């Protein structure tokens, strides 16, 4: 056995192959760790979707990230899964031949919900998918869903769209800093001293 392992190690090294990937591919502990990271990455998407406004924002960001439509997201919601899990399903379906199609979405969901509910690591293993890619896709969706596009304020450039360092936190109102919500000293009107009597 040691001889076979050493031969495999030598052959992989000569071929320049990624030994850790080959050895970790069948390691259940690696899948469990990646599965936990994937679920942890998806959790903020679910948290953001706690309000109607948040659901609309998350739906739009998932549509943008994965190039899907309202119908596909609604169909997944009708299967009693959260928005974070929808991001996971779409990220896994994206890796299947043909990308995100209704059939591929059902393949992922069917694999997860066979005899008993399977973990995302088991689903990825059965379908020969890469959880690392899914983690990356869900992170992108999470970042998109956390960024809101607000109208430019006094510090932002007129006519710009999308977040900038000065308008990503929140819109604080005219003349106020979007980062602190306070009127900067350079913009605050100076008050005159009280009149002398």
Short mmCIF file of N, CA and C in Angstrom, two decimals:
data_model
loop_
_atom_site.label_atom_id
_atom_site.label_comp_id
_atom_site.label_asym_id
_atom_site.label_seq_id
_atom_site.Cartn_x
_atom_site.Cartn_y
_atom_site.Cartn_z
N UNK A 1 0.82 -1.19 0.00
CA UNK A 1 0.00 0.00 0.00
C UNK A 1 0.87 1.26 0.00
N UNK A 2 1.90 1.27 0.86
CA UNK A 2 2.77 2.44 0.90
C UNK A 2 3.46 2.63 -0.44
N UNK A 3 3.83 1.53 -1.08
CA UNK A 3 4.50 1.60 -2.37
C UNK A 3 3.55 2.20 -3.42
N UNK A 4 2.28 1.79 -3.41
CA UNK A 4 1.31 2.34 -4.37
C UNK A 4 1.11 3.84 -4.14
N UNK A 5 1.01 4.24 -2.88
CA UNK A 5 0.83 5.65 -2.57
C UNK A 5 2.05 6.46 -3.02
N UNK A 6 3.24 5.92 -2.76
CA UNK A 6 4.47 6.61 -3.17
C UNK A 6 4.54 6.70 -4.69
N UNK A 7 4.13 5.65 -5.39
CA UNK A 7 4.12 5.68 -6.86
C UNK A 7 3.14 6.73 -7.37
N UNK A 8 1.96 6.78 -6.74
CA UNK A 8 0.97 7.78 -7.14
C UNK A 8 1.50 9.18 -6.89
N UNK A 9 2.09 9.40 -5.75
CA UNK A 9 2.66 10.69 -5.40
C UNK A 9 3.73 11.09 -6.41
N UNK A 10 4.60 10.17 -6.76
CA UNK A 10 5.67 10.43 -7.72
C UNK A 10 5.08 10.75 -9.10
N UNK A 11 4.08 9.97 -9.54
CA UNK A 11 3.47 10.18 -10.86
C UNK A 11 2.78 11.53 -10.93
N UNK A 12 2.05 11.89 -9.89
CA UNK A 12 1.35 13.18 -9.87
C UNK A 12 2.35 14.32 -9.87
N UNK A 13 3.42 14.17 -9.11
CA UNK A 13 4.45 15.20 -9.05
C UNK A 13 5.09 15.39 -10.42
N UNK A 14 5.39 14.29 -11.11
CA UNK A 14 5.98 14.38 -12.45
C UNK A 14 5.03 15.05 -13.44
N UNK A 15 3.74 14.78 -13.30
CA UNK A 15 2.76 15.36 -14.22
C UNK A 15 2.47 16.81 -13.85
N UNK A 16 2.91 17.24 -12.68
CA UNK A 16 2.65 18.62 -12.27
C UNK A 16 1.22 18.83 -11.81
N UNK A 17 0.55 17.75 -11.44
CA UNK A 17 -0.85 17.83 -11.03
C UNK A 17 -0.99 18.38 -9.63
N UNK A 18 -2.15 18.88 -9.32
CA UNK A 18 -2.42 19.43 -7.99
C UNK A 18 -2.70 18.32 -6.98
N UNK A 19 -1.69 17.90 -6.28
CA UNK A 19 -1.81 16.80 -5.35
C UNK A 19 -2.84 17.07 -4.25
N UNK A 20 -2.85 18.22 -3.60
CA UNK A 20 -3.85 18.43 -2.55
C UNK A 20 -5.28 18.29 -3.07
N UNK A 21 -5.53 18.75 -4.29
CA UNK A 21 -6.87 18.64 -4.86
C UNK A 21 -7.23 17.19 -5.10
N UNK A 22 -6.30 16.41 -5.63
CA UNK A 22 -6.57 15.01 -5.89
C UNK A 22 -6.84 14.26 -4.59
N UNK A 23 -6.06 14.51 -3.58
CA UNK A 23 -6.21 13.80 -2.33
C UNK A 23 -7.44 14.28 -1.56
N UNK A 24 -7.77 15.56 -1.65
CA UNK A 24 -8.88 16.12 -0.89
C UNK A 24 -10.22 15.88 -1.57
N UNK A 25 -10.21 15.52 -2.86
CA UNK A 25 -11.45 15.39 -3.60
C UNK A 25 -12.40 14.37 -2.98
N UNK A 26 -11.88 13.34 -2.35
CA UNK A 26 -12.72 12.32 -1.74
C UNK A 26 -12.75 12.40 -0.24
N UNK A 27 -12.24 13.46 0.33
CA UNK A 27 -12.19 13.61 1.79
C UNK A 27 -13.49 14.24 2.28
N UNK A 28 -14.32 13.46 3.02
CA UNK A 28 -15.59 14.01 3.51
C UNK A 28 -15.40 15.23 4.41
N UNK A 29 -14.30 15.29 5.14
CA UNK A 29 -14.07 16.44 6.03
C UNK A 29 -13.90 17.72 5.22
N UNK A 30 -13.28 17.62 4.05
CA UNK A 30 -13.10 18.79 3.20
C UNK A 30 -14.46 19.27 2.69
N UNK A 31 -15.30 18.32 2.26
CA UNK A 31 -16.63 18.69 1.79
C UNK A 31 -17.45 19.32 2.91
N UNK A 32 -17.36 18.78 4.12
CA UNK A 32 -18.10 19.34 5.26
C UNK A 32 -17.65 20.77 5.55
N UNK A 33 -16.33 21.00 5.51
CA UNK A 33 -15.79 22.34 5.78
C UNK A 33 -16.24 23.32 4.69
N UNK A 34 -16.17 22.90 3.43
CA UNK A 34 -16.60 23.77 2.34
C UNK A 34 -18.11 24.01 2.40
N UNK A 35 -18.84 22.98 2.77
CA UNK A 35 -20.29 23.12 2.90
C UNK A 35 -20.63 24.15 3.99
N UNK A 36 -19.94 24.08 5.11
CA UNK A 36 -20.17 25.04 6.19
C UNK A 36 -19.83 26.45 5.74
N UNK A 37 -18.73 26.60 5.00
CA UNK A 37 -18.34 27.92 4.50
C UNK A 37 -19.38 28.45 3.51
N UNK A 38 -19.90 27.58 2.66
CA UNK A 38 -20.91 27.97 1.69
C UNK A 38 -22.18 28.45 2.40
N UNK A 39 -22.63 27.71 3.40
CA UNK A 39 -23.83 28.10 4.14
C UNK A 39 -23.60 29.40 4.91
N UNK A 40 -22.40 29.55 5.46
CA UNK A 40 -22.05 30.78 6.18
C UNK A 40 -22.05 31.97 5.23
N UNK A 41 -21.57 31.76 4.01
CA UNK A 41 -21.53 32.83 3.01
C UNK A 41 -22.93 33.22 2.57
N UNK A 42 -23.85 32.26 2.52
CA UNK A 42 -25.21 32.53 2.07
C UNK A 42 -26.08 33.14 3.16
N UNK A 43 -25.71 33.00 4.41
CA UNK A 43 -26.54 33.47 5.53
C UNK A 43 -26.89 34.96 5.46
N UNK A 44 -25.95 35.86 5.13
CA UNK A 44 -26.31 37.29 5.08
C UNK A 44 -27.35 37.61 4.00
N UNK A 45 -27.40 36.82 2.94
CA UNK A 45 -28.42 37.03 1.91
C UNK A 45 -29.79 36.78 2.53
N UNK A 46 -29.88 35.71 3.30
CA UNK A 46 -31.14 35.38 3.97
C UNK A 46 -31.52 36.46 4.98
N UNK A 47 -30.54 36.96 5.71
CA UNK A 47 -30.80 38.00 6.70
C UNK A 47 -31.32 39.27 6.03
N UNK A 48 -30.72 39.63 4.91
CA UNK A 48 -31.15 40.84 4.22
C UNK A 48 -32.58 40.72 3.72
N UNK A 49 -33.02 39.51 3.42
CA UNK A 49 -34.34 39.29 2.85
C UNK A 49 -35.45 39.18 3.91
N UNK A 50 -35.21 39.67 5.11
CA UNK A 50 -36.20 39.57 6.19
C UNK A 50 -37.38 40.51 6.01
N UNK A 51 -37.23 41.55 5.21
CA UNK A 51 -38.32 42.49 4.97
C UNK A 51 -38.75 42.40 3.50
N UNK A 52 -39.92 42.93 3.19
CA UNK A 52 -40.38 42.95 1.80
C UNK A 52 -39.40 43.70 0.91
N UNK A 53 -38.91 44.83 1.41
CA UNK A 53 -37.93 45.63 0.66
C UNK A 53 -36.64 44.83 0.45
N UNK A 54 -36.21 44.13 1.48
CA UNK A 54 -35.01 43.30 1.39
C UNK A 54 -35.20 42.16 0.42
N UNK A 55 -36.39 41.56 0.40
CA UNK A 55 -36.67 40.47 -0.54
C UNK A 55 -36.58 40.96 -1.98
N UNK A 56 -37.12 42.14 -2.22
CA UNK A 56 -37.05 42.70 -3.57
C UNK A 56 -35.60 42.97 -3.98
N UNK A 57 -34.83 43.53 -3.06
CA UNK A 57 -33.42 43.82 -3.35
C UNK A 57 -32.64 42.54 -3.61
N UNK A 58 -32.84 41.54 -2.76
CA UNK A 58 -32.12 40.27 -2.91
C UNK A 58 -32.53 39.58 -4.20
N UNK A 59 -33.81 39.59 -4.50
CA UNK A 59 -34.29 38.97 -5.75
C UNK A 59 -33.60 39.62 -6.95
N UNK A 60 -33.54 40.94 -6.95
CA UNK A 60 -32.90 41.64 -8.08
C UNK A 60 -31.42 41.29 -8.18
N UNK A 61 -30.74 41.21 -7.06
CA UNK A 61 -29.31 40.91 -7.08
C UNK A 61 -29.06 39.47 -7.53
N UNK A 62 -29.92 38.53 -7.09
CA UNK A 62 -29.78 37.14 -7.56
C UNK A 62 -30.03 37.07 -9.07
N UNK A 63 -31.04 37.81 -9.53
CA UNK A 63 -31.31 37.84 -10.97
C UNK A 63 -30.11 38.38 -11.74
N UNK A 64 -29.51 39.43 -11.22
CA UNK A 64 -28.35 40.02 -11.89
C UNK A 64 -27.15 39.09 -11.85
N UNK A 65 -26.86 38.50 -10.71
CA UNK A 65 -25.67 37.65 -10.55
C UNK A 65 -25.77 36.39 -11.40
N UNK A 66 -26.95 35.77 -11.40
CA UNK A 66 -27.08 34.46 -12.04
C UNK A 66 -27.84 34.49 -13.36
N UNK A 67 -28.25 35.67 -13.79
CA UNK A 67 -28.97 35.83 -15.06
C UNK A 67 -30.21 34.93 -15.12
N UNK A 68 -31.03 35.00 -14.08
CA UNK A 68 -32.28 34.25 -14.01
C UNK A 68 -33.44 35.22 -13.98
N UNK A 69 -34.66 34.69 -14.05
CA UNK A 69 -35.83 35.56 -14.03
C UNK A 69 -36.65 35.35 -12.76
N UNK A 70 -37.67 36.19 -12.60
CA UNK A 70 -38.54 36.11 -11.42
C UNK A 70 -39.19 34.74 -11.28
N UNK A 71 -39.59 34.15 -12.39
CA UNK A 71 -40.26 32.86 -12.37
C UNK A 71 -39.38 31.78 -11.75
N UNK A 72 -38.09 31.77 -12.13
CA UNK A 72 -37.18 30.76 -11.59
C UNK A 72 -36.99 30.94 -10.08
N UNK A 73 -36.88 32.18 -9.65
CA UNK A 73 -36.72 32.43 -8.22
C UNK A 73 -38.01 32.08 -7.48
N UNK A 74 -39.16 32.44 -8.04
CA UNK A 74 -40.44 32.10 -7.41
C UNK A 74 -40.63 30.59 -7.31
N UNK A 75 -40.25 29.87 -8.36
CA UNK A 75 -40.36 28.41 -8.33
C UNK A 75 -39.52 27.82 -7.19
N UNK A 76 -38.34 28.36 -6.98
CA UNK A 76 -37.50 27.88 -5.88
C UNK A 76 -38.09 28.28 -4.53
N UNK A 77 -38.62 29.49 -4.42
CA UNK A 77 -39.26 29.92 -3.17
C UNK A 77 -40.46 29.03 -2.85
N UNK A 78 -41.17 28.59 -3.89
CA UNK A 78 -42.33 27.71 -3.69
C UNK A 78 -41.92 26.32 -3.20
N UNK A 79 -40.65 26.01 -3.27
CA UNK A 79 -40.14 24.73 -2.75
C UNK A 79 -39.65 24.89 -1.30
N UNK A 80 -40.05 26.00 -0.68
CA UNK A 80 -39.74 26.29 0.72
C UNK A 80 -38.25 26.38 1.02
N UNK A 81 -37.53 27.06 0.16
CA UNK A 81 -36.13 27.33 0.46
C UNK A 81 -35.93 28.83 0.54
N UNK A 82 -34.95 29.23 1.33
CA UNK A 82 -34.67 30.65 1.54
C UNK A 82 -33.85 31.23 0.40
N UNK A 83 -33.68 32.53 0.46
CA UNK A 83 -32.94 33.24 -0.58
C UNK A 83 -31.45 32.86 -0.59
N UNK A 84 -30.88 32.61 0.58
CA UNK A 84 -29.49 32.16 0.62
C UNK A 84 -29.33 30.81 -0.06
N UNK A 85 -30.29 29.91 0.21
CA UNK A 85 -30.25 28.60 -0.45
C UNK A 85 -30.49 28.71 -1.94
N UNK A 86 -31.33 29.67 -2.35
CA UNK A 86 -31.54 29.89 -3.78
C UNK A 86 -30.21 30.25 -4.44
N UNK A 87 -29.44 31.11 -3.79
CA UNK A 87 -28.11 31.45 -4.31
C UNK A 87 -27.24 30.21 -4.45
N UNK A 88 -27.31 29.32 -3.47
CA UNK A 88 -26.51 28.08 -3.53
C UNK A 88 -26.98 27.20 -4.68
N UNK A 89 -28.28 27.00 -4.80
CA UNK A 89 -28.83 26.16 -5.88
C UNK A 89 -28.40 26.71 -7.24
N UNK A 90 -28.54 28.01 -7.43
CA UNK A 90 -28.19 28.61 -8.71
C UNK A 90 -26.69 28.50 -8.99
N UNK A 91 -25.87 28.65 -7.93
CA UNK A 91 -24.43 28.55 -8.13
C UNK A 91 -24.01 27.13 -8.50
N UNK A 92 -24.71 26.14 -7.97
CA UNK A 92 -24.41 24.74 -8.34
C UNK A 92 -24.93 24.42 -9.73
N UNK A 93 -26.15 24.87 -10.04
CA UNK A 93 -26.73 24.62 -11.37
C UNK A 93 -25.88 25.27 -12.46
N UNK A 94 -25.27 26.39 -12.14
CA UNK A 94 -24.43 27.11 -13.11
C UNK A 94 -23.26 26.24 -13.59
N UNK A 95 -22.80 25.33 -12.73
CA UNK A 95 -21.65 24.49 -13.07
C UNK A 95 -22.02 23.27 -13.92
N UNK A 96 -23.29 22.96 -14.02
CA UNK A 96 -23.72 21.81 -14.82
C UNK A 96 -23.67 22.16 -16.31
N UNK A 97 -23.52 21.16 -17.17
CA UNK A 97 -23.53 21.43 -18.61
C UNK A 97 -24.80 22.16 -19.01
N UNK A 98 -24.65 23.26 -19.71
CA UNK A 98 -25.79 24.08 -20.12
C UNK A 98 -26.05 25.24 -19.18
N UNK A 99 -25.39 25.25 -18.02
CA UNK A 99 -25.55 26.37 -17.09
C UNK A 99 -26.87 26.32 -16.35
N UNK A 100 -27.37 27.48 -15.99
CA UNK A 100 -28.59 27.57 -15.18
C UNK A 100 -29.81 27.43 -16.10
N UNK A 101 -30.36 26.25 -16.09
CA UNK A 101 -31.60 25.96 -16.81
C UNK A 101 -32.58 25.39 -15.80
N UNK A 102 -33.87 25.37 -16.16
CA UNK A 102 -34.86 24.78 -15.26
C UNK A 102 -34.50 23.32 -14.95
N UNK A 103 -34.05 22.61 -15.96
CA UNK A 103 -33.68 21.20 -15.76
C UNK A 103 -32.51 21.07 -14.78
N UNK A 104 -31.49 21.91 -14.94
CA UNK A 104 -30.33 21.84 -14.03
C UNK A 104 -30.71 22.24 -12.61
N UNK A 105 -31.60 23.22 -12.48
CA UNK A 105 -32.07 23.60 -11.14
C UNK A 105 -32.78 22.41 -10.50
N UNK A 106 -33.62 21.74 -11.27
CA UNK A 106 -34.33 20.57 -10.73
C UNK A 106 -33.38 19.42 -10.44
N UNK A 107 -32.31 19.28 -11.20
CA UNK A 107 -31.31 18.25 -10.92
C UNK A 107 -30.66 18.50 -9.56
N UNK A 108 -30.29 19.75 -9.30
CA UNK A 108 -29.68 20.10 -8.02
C UNK A 108 -30.69 19.86 -6.89
N UNK A 109 -31.91 20.36 -7.06
CA UNK A 109 -32.92 20.20 -6.01
C UNK A 109 -33.28 18.73 -5.80
N UNK A 110 -33.39 17.98 -6.88
CA UNK A 110 -33.72 16.56 -6.77
C UNK A 110 -32.62 15.79 -6.05
N UNK A 111 -31.38 16.14 -6.32
CA UNK A 111 -30.25 15.47 -5.66
C UNK A 111 -30.25 15.81 -4.17
N UNK A 112 -30.56 17.03 -3.84
CA UNK A 112 -30.59 17.44 -2.42
C UNK A 112 -31.72 16.76 -1.66
N UNK A 113 -32.87 16.56 -2.32
CA UNK A 113 -34.05 16.09 -1.60
C UNK A 113 -34.41 14.65 -1.93
N UNK A 114 -33.44 13.83 -2.24
CA UNK A 114 -33.76 12.41 -2.47
C UNK A 114 -34.33 11.81 -1.21
N UNK A 115 -34.08 10.57 -0.91
CA UNK A 115 -34.68 9.88 0.24
C UNK A 115 -34.72 10.76 1.49
N UNK A 116 -33.66 11.45 1.76
CA UNK A 116 -33.60 12.37 2.89
C UNK A 116 -32.81 13.60 2.43
N UNK A 117 -33.00 14.69 3.12
CA UNK A 117 -32.34 15.93 2.72
C UNK A 117 -30.83 15.78 2.86
N UNK A 118 -30.12 16.04 1.79
CA UNK A 118 -28.66 15.94 1.77
C UNK A 118 -28.05 17.31 1.94
N UNK A 119 -26.82 17.31 2.44
CA UNK A 119 -26.07 18.55 2.56
C UNK A 119 -25.56 18.99 1.20
N UNK A 120 -25.19 20.27 1.11
CA UNK A 120 -24.70 20.81 -0.16
C UNK A 120 -23.40 20.13 -0.58
N UNK A 121 -22.59 19.71 0.39
CA UNK A 121 -21.36 18.98 0.06
C UNK A 121 -21.66 17.65 -0.62
N UNK A 122 -22.67 16.94 -0.11
CA UNK A 122 -23.07 15.67 -0.73
C UNK A 122 -23.63 15.90 -2.13
N UNK A 123 -24.41 16.96 -2.29
CA UNK A 123 -24.98 17.28 -3.61
C UNK A 123 -23.84 17.55 -4.60
N UNK A 124 -22.90 18.39 -4.19
CA UNK A 124 -21.78 18.73 -5.07
C UNK A 124 -20.96 17.48 -5.41
N UNK A 125 -20.74 16.62 -4.43
CA UNK A 125 -19.96 15.40 -4.66
C UNK A 125 -20.68 14.50 -5.66
N UNK A 126 -21.99 14.30 -5.48
CA UNK A 126 -22.75 13.43 -6.39
C UNK A 126 -22.77 13.96 -7.81
N UNK A 127 -22.87 15.28 -7.94
CA UNK A 127 -22.94 15.88 -9.27
C UNK A 127 -21.57 16.24 -9.82
N UNK A 128 -20.52 15.94 -9.05
CA UNK A 128 -19.14 16.24 -9.45
C UNK A 128 -18.94 17.74 -9.68
N UNK A 129 -19.41 18.54 -8.70
CA UNK A 129 -19.31 19.99 -8.80
C UNK A 129 -18.31 20.52 -7.78
N UNK A 130 -17.88 21.74 -7.97
CA UNK A 130 -16.86 22.37 -7.15
C UNK A 130 -17.52 23.35 -6.18
N UNK A 131 -17.48 23.03 -4.89
CA UNK A 131 -18.08 23.93 -3.89
C UNK A 131 -17.34 25.26 -3.80
N UNK A 132 -16.04 25.26 -4.09
CA UNK A 132 -15.28 26.51 -4.07
C UNK A 132 -15.83 27.52 -5.06
N UNK A 133 -16.22 27.06 -6.23
CA UNK A 133 -16.82 27.96 -7.23
C UNK A 133 -18.16 28.50 -6.73
N UNK A 134 -18.92 27.63 -6.08
CA UNK A 134 -20.21 28.07 -5.54
C UNK A 134 -20.01 29.11 -4.45
N UNK A 135 -19.04 28.89 -3.60
CA UNK A 135 -18.74 29.86 -2.54
C UNK A 135 -18.43 31.21 -3.17
N UNK A 136 -17.62 31.20 -4.22
CA UNK A 136 -17.25 32.44 -4.90
C UNK A 136 -18.48 33.13 -5.50
N UNK A 137 -19.34 32.36 -6.17
CA UNK A 137 -20.54 32.94 -6.77
C UNK A 137 -21.49 33.51 -5.73
N UNK A 138 -21.66 32.80 -4.62
CA UNK A 138 -22.56 33.28 -3.57
C UNK A 138 -21.98 34.52 -2.91
N UNK A 139 -20.64 34.57 -2.76
CA UNK A 139 -20.01 35.78 -2.22
C UNK A 139 -20.29 36.98 -3.12
N UNK A 140 -20.21 36.77 -4.42
CA UNK A 140 -20.49 37.86 -5.36
C UNK A 140 -21.94 38.32 -5.22
N UNK A 141 -22.85 37.37 -5.11
CA UNK A 141 -24.27 37.73 -4.94
C UNK A 141 -24.47 38.44 -3.61
N UNK A 142 -23.77 37.99 -2.58
CA UNK A 142 -23.89 38.61 -1.26
C UNK A 142 -23.40 40.06 -1.32
N UNK A 143 -22.25 40.27 -1.96
CA UNK A 143 -21.72 41.64 -2.08
C UNK A 143 -22.69 42.50 -2.86
N UNK A 144 -23.22 41.96 -3.95
CA UNK A 144 -24.18 42.73 -4.73
C UNK A 144 -25.42 43.03 -3.91
N UNK A 145 -25.89 42.07 -3.16
CA UNK A 145 -27.11 42.30 -2.41
C UNK A 145 -26.89 43.24 -1.23
N UNK A 146 -25.67 43.42 -0.80
CA UNK A 146 -25.38 44.33 0.30
C UNK A 146 -25.19 45.76 -0.19
N UNK A 147 -24.90 45.94 -1.46
CA UNK A 147 -24.66 47.27 -2.01
C UNK A 147 -25.97 47.85 -2.51
N UNK A 148 -26.28 49.03 -2.07
CA UNK A 148 -27.47 49.70 -2.58
C UNK A 148 -27.01 50.89 -3.40
N UNK A 149 -27.73 51.13 -4.45
CA UNK A 149 -27.41 52.27 -5.30
C UNK A 149 -28.28 53.42 -4.81
N UNK A 150 -27.64 54.45 -4.34
CA UNK A 150 -28.39 55.60 -3.85
C UNK A 150 -28.07 56.80 -4.72
N UNK A 151 -28.98 57.77 -4.74
CA UNK A 151 -28.71 58.96 -5.54
C UNK A 151 -27.50 59.69 -4.99
N UNK A 152 -26.74 60.35 -5.86
CA UNK A 152 -25.56 61.06 -5.38
C UNK A 152 -25.95 62.13 -4.39
N UNK A 153 -25.14 62.28 -3.36
CA UNK A 153 -25.38 63.34 -2.38
C UNK A 153 -24.38 64.46 -2.61
N UNK A 154 -24.24 65.33 -1.66
CA UNK A 154 -23.36 66.49 -1.82
C UNK A 154 -21.93 66.08 -2.10
N UNK A 155 -21.53 64.89 -1.62
CA UNK A 155 -20.15 64.46 -1.82
C UNK A 155 -19.97 63.65 -3.10
N UNK A 156 -21.06 63.06 -3.63
CA UNK A 156 -20.96 62.22 -4.81
C UNK A 156 -20.97 63.06 -6.06
N UNK A 157 -20.49 62.49 -7.14
CA UNK A 157 -20.47 63.21 -8.41
C UNK A 157 -21.85 63.13 -9.03
N UNK A 158 -22.32 64.23 -9.56
CA UNK A 158 -23.64 64.27 -10.18
C UNK A 158 -23.65 63.36 -11.39
N UNK A 159 -24.75 62.61 -11.54
CA UNK A 159 -24.91 61.77 -12.71
C UNK A 159 -24.21 60.44 -12.63
N UNK A 160 -23.58 60.08 -11.52
CA UNK A 160 -22.93 58.79 -11.43
C UNK A 160 -23.93 57.76 -10.94
N UNK A 161 -23.69 56.52 -11.30
CA UNK A 161 -24.52 55.43 -10.80
C UNK A 161 -23.62 54.44 -10.13
N UNK A 162 -24.22 53.68 -9.23
CA UNK A 162 -23.45 52.66 -8.53
C UNK A 162 -22.79 53.22 -7.31
N UNK A 163 -22.30 52.31 -6.48
CA UNK A 163 -21.71 52.73 -5.22
C UNK A 163 -20.34 53.36 -5.41
N UNK A 164 -20.06 54.31 -4.56
CA UNK A 164 -18.73 54.90 -4.50
C UNK A 164 -18.37 54.94 -3.03
N UNK A 165 -17.13 55.20 -2.69
CA UNK A 165 -16.75 55.20 -1.28
C UNK A 165 -17.57 56.16 -0.44
N UNK A 166 -18.16 57.19 -1.04
CA UNK A 166 -18.90 58.15 -0.23
C UNK A 166 -20.39 57.91 -0.22
N UNK A 167 -20.93 57.04 -1.08
CA UNK A 167 -22.38 56.87 -1.05
C UNK A 167 -22.84 55.44 -0.86
N UNK A 168 -21.99 54.54 -0.40
CA UNK A 168 -22.41 53.16 -0.22
C UNK A 168 -23.08 52.91 1.12
N UNK A 169 -22.73 53.64 2.16
CA UNK A 169 -23.26 53.33 3.48
C UNK A 169 -24.75 53.63 3.56
N UNK A 170 -25.14 54.84 3.38
CA UNK A 170 -26.54 55.23 3.38
C UNK A 170 -26.62 56.67 2.91
N UNK A 171 -27.77 57.06 2.49
CA UNK A 171 -27.97 58.45 2.11
C UNK A 171 -28.41 59.18 3.36
N UNK A 172 -27.66 60.16 3.77
CA UNK A 172 -27.93 60.85 5.02
C UNK A 172 -28.74 62.12 4.82
N UNK A 173 -28.84 62.59 3.62
CA UNK A 173 -29.60 63.81 3.37
C UNK A 173 -28.70 64.91 2.83
N UNK A 174 -29.30 65.98 2.32
CA UNK A 174 -28.51 67.06 1.73
C UNK A 174 -27.54 67.67 2.73
N UNK A 175 -26.32 67.81 2.30
CA UNK A 175 -25.30 68.45 3.11
C UNK A 175 -24.74 67.60 4.23
N UNK A 176 -25.19 66.37 4.35
CA UNK A 176 -24.69 65.50 5.42
C UNK A 176 -23.78 64.44 4.83
N UNK A 177 -22.83 64.02 5.62
CA UNK A 177 -21.92 62.96 5.19
C UNK A 177 -22.67 61.65 5.17
N UNK A 178 -22.52 60.87 4.10
CA UNK A 178 -23.20 59.58 4.02
C UNK A 178 -22.58 58.57 4.96
N UNK A 179 -21.37 58.80 5.43
CA UNK A 179 -20.71 57.86 6.32
C UNK A 179 -21.12 58.06 7.77
N UNK A 180 -21.35 59.30 8.19
CA UNK A 180 -21.66 59.56 9.60
C UNK A 180 -23.06 60.08 9.81
N UNK A 181 -23.70 60.62 8.78
CA UNK A 181 -25.02 61.21 8.92
C UNK A 181 -24.96 62.60 9.55
N UNK A 182 -23.78 63.14 9.78
CA UNK A 182 -23.62 64.46 10.38
C UNK A 182 -23.19 65.46 9.33
N UNK A 183 -23.46 66.69 9.59
CA UNK A 183 -23.05 67.76 8.69
C UNK A 183 -21.56 68.00 8.90
N UNK A 184 -20.73 67.86 7.83
CA UNK A 184 -19.31 68.12 7.99
C UNK A 184 -19.07 69.58 8.35
N UNK A 185 -18.01 69.83 9.11
CA UNK A 185 -17.70 71.20 9.54
C UNK A 185 -17.50 72.13 8.35
N UNK A 186 -16.94 71.61 7.27
CA UNK A 186 -16.68 72.46 6.12
C UNK A 186 -17.97 72.88 5.43
N UNK A 187 -19.08 72.16 5.67
CA UNK A 187 -20.34 72.46 5.02
C UNK A 187 -21.32 73.13 5.98
N UNK A 188 -21.12 72.92 7.27
CA UNK A 188 -22.07 73.43 8.27
C UNK A 188 -22.09 74.95 8.25
N UNK A 189 -23.30 75.52 8.27
CA UNK A 189 -23.37 76.98 8.30
C UNK A 189 -22.84 77.47 9.64
N UNK A 190 -22.12 78.56 9.58
CA UNK A 190 -21.58 79.11 10.82
C UNK A 190 -22.66 79.92 11.51
N UNK A 191 -22.75 79.70 12.74
CA UNK A 191 -23.75 80.47 13.49
C UNK A 191 -23.09 81.74 14.01
N UNK A 192 -23.86 82.77 13.95
CA UNK A 192 -23.30 84.05 14.44
C UNK A 192 -23.48 84.09 15.95
N UNK A 193 -22.61 84.83 16.63
CA UNK A 193 -22.73 84.90 18.08
C UNK A 193 -24.04 85.57 18.46
N UNK A 194 -24.55 85.26 19.63
CA UNK A 194 -25.81 85.88 20.05
C UNK A 194 -25.66 87.40 20.11
N UNK A 195 -26.70 88.15 19.82
CA UNK A 195 -26.61 89.62 19.86
C UNK A 195 -26.33 90.11 21.27
N UNK A 196 -25.52 91.17 21.36
CA UNK A 196 -25.17 91.75 22.66
C UNK A 196 -26.30 92.67 23.09
N UNK A 197 -26.60 92.69 24.34
CA UNK A 197 -27.65 93.57 24.86
C UNK A 197 -27.11 94.61 25.73
#
